[in-house]
Short mmCIF file of C-alpha atoms in Angstrom, two decimals:
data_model
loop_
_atom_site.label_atom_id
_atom_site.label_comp_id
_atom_site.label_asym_id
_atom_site.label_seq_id
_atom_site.Cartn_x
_atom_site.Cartn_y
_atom_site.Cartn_z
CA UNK A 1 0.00 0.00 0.00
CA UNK A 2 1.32 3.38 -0.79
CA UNK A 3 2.23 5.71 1.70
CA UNK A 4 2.56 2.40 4.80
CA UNK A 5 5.28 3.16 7.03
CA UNK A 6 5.75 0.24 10.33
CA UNK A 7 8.03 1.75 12.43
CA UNK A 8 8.52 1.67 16.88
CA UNK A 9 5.77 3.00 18.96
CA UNK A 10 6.47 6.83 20.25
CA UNK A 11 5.50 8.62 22.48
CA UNK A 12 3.35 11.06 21.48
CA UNK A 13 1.40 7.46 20.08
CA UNK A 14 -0.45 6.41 22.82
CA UNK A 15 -3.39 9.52 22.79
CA UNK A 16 -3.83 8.77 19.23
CA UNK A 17 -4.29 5.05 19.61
CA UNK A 18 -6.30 5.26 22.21
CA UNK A 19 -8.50 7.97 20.45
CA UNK A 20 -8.86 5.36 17.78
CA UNK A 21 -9.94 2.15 19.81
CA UNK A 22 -12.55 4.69 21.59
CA UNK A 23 -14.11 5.61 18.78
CA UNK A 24 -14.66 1.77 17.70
CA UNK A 25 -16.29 1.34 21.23
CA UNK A 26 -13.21 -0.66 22.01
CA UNK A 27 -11.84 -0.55 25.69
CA UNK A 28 -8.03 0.02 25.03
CA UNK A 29 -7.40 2.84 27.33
CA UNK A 30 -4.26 5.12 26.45
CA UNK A 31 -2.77 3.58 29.96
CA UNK A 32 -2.33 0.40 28.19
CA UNK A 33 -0.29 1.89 25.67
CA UNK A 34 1.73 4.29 27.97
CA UNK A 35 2.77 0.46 29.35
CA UNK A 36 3.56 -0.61 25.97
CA UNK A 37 5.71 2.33 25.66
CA UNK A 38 7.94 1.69 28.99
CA UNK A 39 7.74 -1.89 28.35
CA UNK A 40 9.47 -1.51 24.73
CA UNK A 41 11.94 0.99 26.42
CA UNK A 42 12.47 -1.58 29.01
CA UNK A 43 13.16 -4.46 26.27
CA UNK A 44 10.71 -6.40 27.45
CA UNK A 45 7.90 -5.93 24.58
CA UNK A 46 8.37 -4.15 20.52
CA UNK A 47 5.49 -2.24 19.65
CA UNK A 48 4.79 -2.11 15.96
CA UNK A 49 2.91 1.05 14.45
CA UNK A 50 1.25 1.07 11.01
CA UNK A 51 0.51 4.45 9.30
CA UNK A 52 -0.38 5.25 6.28
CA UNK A 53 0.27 8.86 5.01
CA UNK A 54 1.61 9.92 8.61
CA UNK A 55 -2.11 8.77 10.05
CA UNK A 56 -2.70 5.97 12.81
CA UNK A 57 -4.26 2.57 11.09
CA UNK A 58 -2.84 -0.54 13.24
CA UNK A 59 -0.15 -1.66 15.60
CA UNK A 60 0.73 -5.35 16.65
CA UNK A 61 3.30 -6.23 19.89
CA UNK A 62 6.12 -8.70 20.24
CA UNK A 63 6.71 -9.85 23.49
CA UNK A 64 10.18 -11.14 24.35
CA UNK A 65 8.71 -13.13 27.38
CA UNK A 66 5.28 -15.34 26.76
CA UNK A 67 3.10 -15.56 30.07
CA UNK A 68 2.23 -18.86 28.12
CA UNK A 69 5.13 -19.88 26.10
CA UNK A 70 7.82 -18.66 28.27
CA UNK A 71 11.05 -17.96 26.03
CA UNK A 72 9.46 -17.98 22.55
CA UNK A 73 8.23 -14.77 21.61
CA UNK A 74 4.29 -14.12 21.20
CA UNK A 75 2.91 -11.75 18.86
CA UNK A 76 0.04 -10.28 20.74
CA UNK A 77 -2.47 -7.42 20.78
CA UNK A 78 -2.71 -7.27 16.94
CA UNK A 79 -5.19 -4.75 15.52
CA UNK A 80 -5.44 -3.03 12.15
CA UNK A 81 -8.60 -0.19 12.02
CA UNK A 82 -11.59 -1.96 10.37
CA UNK A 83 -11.57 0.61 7.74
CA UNK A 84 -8.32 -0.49 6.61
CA UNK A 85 -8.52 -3.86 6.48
CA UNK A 86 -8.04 -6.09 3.30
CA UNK A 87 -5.17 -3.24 1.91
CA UNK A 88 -2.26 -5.46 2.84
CA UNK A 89 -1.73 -3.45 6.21
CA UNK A 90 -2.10 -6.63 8.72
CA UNK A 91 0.19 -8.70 6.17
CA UNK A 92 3.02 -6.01 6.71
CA UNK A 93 2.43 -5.79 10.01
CA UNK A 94 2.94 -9.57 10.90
CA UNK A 95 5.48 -9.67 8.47
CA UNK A 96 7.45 -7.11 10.62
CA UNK A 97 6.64 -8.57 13.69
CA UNK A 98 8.19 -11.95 12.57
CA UNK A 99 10.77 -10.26 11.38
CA UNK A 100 11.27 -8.67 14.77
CA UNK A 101 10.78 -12.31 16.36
CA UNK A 102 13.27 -14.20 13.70
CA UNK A 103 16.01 -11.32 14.97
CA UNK A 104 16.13 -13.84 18.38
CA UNK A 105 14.23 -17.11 18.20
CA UNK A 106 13.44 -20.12 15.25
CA UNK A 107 10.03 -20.15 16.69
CA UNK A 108 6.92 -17.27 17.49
CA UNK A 109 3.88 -17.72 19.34
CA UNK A 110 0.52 -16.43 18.87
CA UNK A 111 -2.82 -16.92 20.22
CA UNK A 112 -6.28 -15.76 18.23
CA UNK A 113 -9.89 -15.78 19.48
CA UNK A 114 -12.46 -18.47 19.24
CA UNK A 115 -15.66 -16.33 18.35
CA UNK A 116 -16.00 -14.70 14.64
CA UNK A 117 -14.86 -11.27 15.43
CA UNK A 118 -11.54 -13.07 14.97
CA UNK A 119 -12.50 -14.76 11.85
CA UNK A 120 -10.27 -13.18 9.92
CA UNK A 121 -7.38 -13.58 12.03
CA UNK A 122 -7.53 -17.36 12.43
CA UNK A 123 -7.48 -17.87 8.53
CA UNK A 124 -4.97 -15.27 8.45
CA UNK A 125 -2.35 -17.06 10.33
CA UNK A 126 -3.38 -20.42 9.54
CA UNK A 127 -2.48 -19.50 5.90
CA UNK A 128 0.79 -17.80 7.34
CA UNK A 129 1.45 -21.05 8.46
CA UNK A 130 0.70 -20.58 11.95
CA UNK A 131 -0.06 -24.66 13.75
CA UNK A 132 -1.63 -25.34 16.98
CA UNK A 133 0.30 -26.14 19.56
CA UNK A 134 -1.51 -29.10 20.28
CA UNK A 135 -2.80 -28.09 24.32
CA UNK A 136 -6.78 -27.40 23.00
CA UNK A 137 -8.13 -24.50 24.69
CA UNK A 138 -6.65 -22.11 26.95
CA UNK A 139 -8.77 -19.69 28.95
CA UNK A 140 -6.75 -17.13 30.47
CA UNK A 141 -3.60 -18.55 29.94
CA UNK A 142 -4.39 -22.35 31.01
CA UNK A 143 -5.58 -25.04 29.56
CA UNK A 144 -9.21 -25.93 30.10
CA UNK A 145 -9.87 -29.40 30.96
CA UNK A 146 -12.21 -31.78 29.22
CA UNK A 147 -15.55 -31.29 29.96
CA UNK A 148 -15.17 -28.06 32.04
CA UNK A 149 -17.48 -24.88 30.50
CA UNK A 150 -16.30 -21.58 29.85
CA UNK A 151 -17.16 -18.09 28.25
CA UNK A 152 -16.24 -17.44 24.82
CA UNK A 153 -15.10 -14.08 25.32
CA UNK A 154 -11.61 -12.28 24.66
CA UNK A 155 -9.94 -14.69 27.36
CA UNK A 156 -10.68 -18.03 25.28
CA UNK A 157 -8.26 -19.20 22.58
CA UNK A 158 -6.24 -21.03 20.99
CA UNK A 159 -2.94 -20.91 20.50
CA UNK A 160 -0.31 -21.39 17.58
CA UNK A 161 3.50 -21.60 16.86
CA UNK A 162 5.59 -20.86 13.98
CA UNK A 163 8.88 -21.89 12.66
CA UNK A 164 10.40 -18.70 11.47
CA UNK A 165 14.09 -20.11 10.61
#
């Protein structure tokens, strides 16, 4: 897409995001990306931004450390404005991300949403070549047992690995 530029989160960033997610009725308050912001200049977390034409359309996250998946990275917190979607702009942006992930692991992680909100991201890295890792459903960060009900809300998912080298 002309005029894309993915480059580190900033810090004048986190209002504008913020802005954005509010407007979609999303709760992603600018706190969470203040945290993004000392947790990239910490080395703990890259934060990916997405522009096009100097204006705010999507950001994913690498984090060095996986709450589930302990020294492989995870690529989490990936969102691209729905507005903006099917222009390439989520391609580039997980292409940077494993990218960013290949620069100090063979593997990634990454974990997508059971209900159809994330439809599109569970064909998207399936055709990315994304695999289960085999452990069913998490909820929350463990697995669920057999037979044990849940909600199907943003805490339920699955999760995947790839080989990136």
């Amino acid at each position: 897409m002309t005029g894309l530029e993915i480059r580190p989160l900033r810090p004048d960033d986190p209002a504008v995001i913020a802005a954005a997610m509010a407007a979609l009725g999303w709760d992603k308050p600018e706190s969470q990306y203040q945290r993004y912001l000392a947790e990239q200049a910490a080395g703990t977390r890259d934060v990916l931004v997405a522009t096009v034409d100097g204006a705010y359309v999507g950001y994913v996250t690498v984090c060095w450390t996986s709450p589930y998946f302990g020294t492989i990275p995870e690529i989490s917190d990936f969102n691209v404005l729905p507005s903006y979607r099917r222009r390439g702009i989520g391609s580039a942006l997980m292409d940077a991300a494993e990218a960013t992930a290949a620069e100090r692991s063979p593997v990634v992680g990454i974990g997508v949403g059971l209900y159809p909100d994330y439809g599109q991201a569970q064909r998207m890295y399936v055709r990315r070549g994304y695999l289960p890792d085999g452990r069913g459903l998490i909820y929350d960060g463990r697995q669920v047992p057999p037979m044990e009900t849940i909600r199907n809300d943003d805490s339920a998912c699955l999760m995947f690995t790839k080989q990136l080298r």
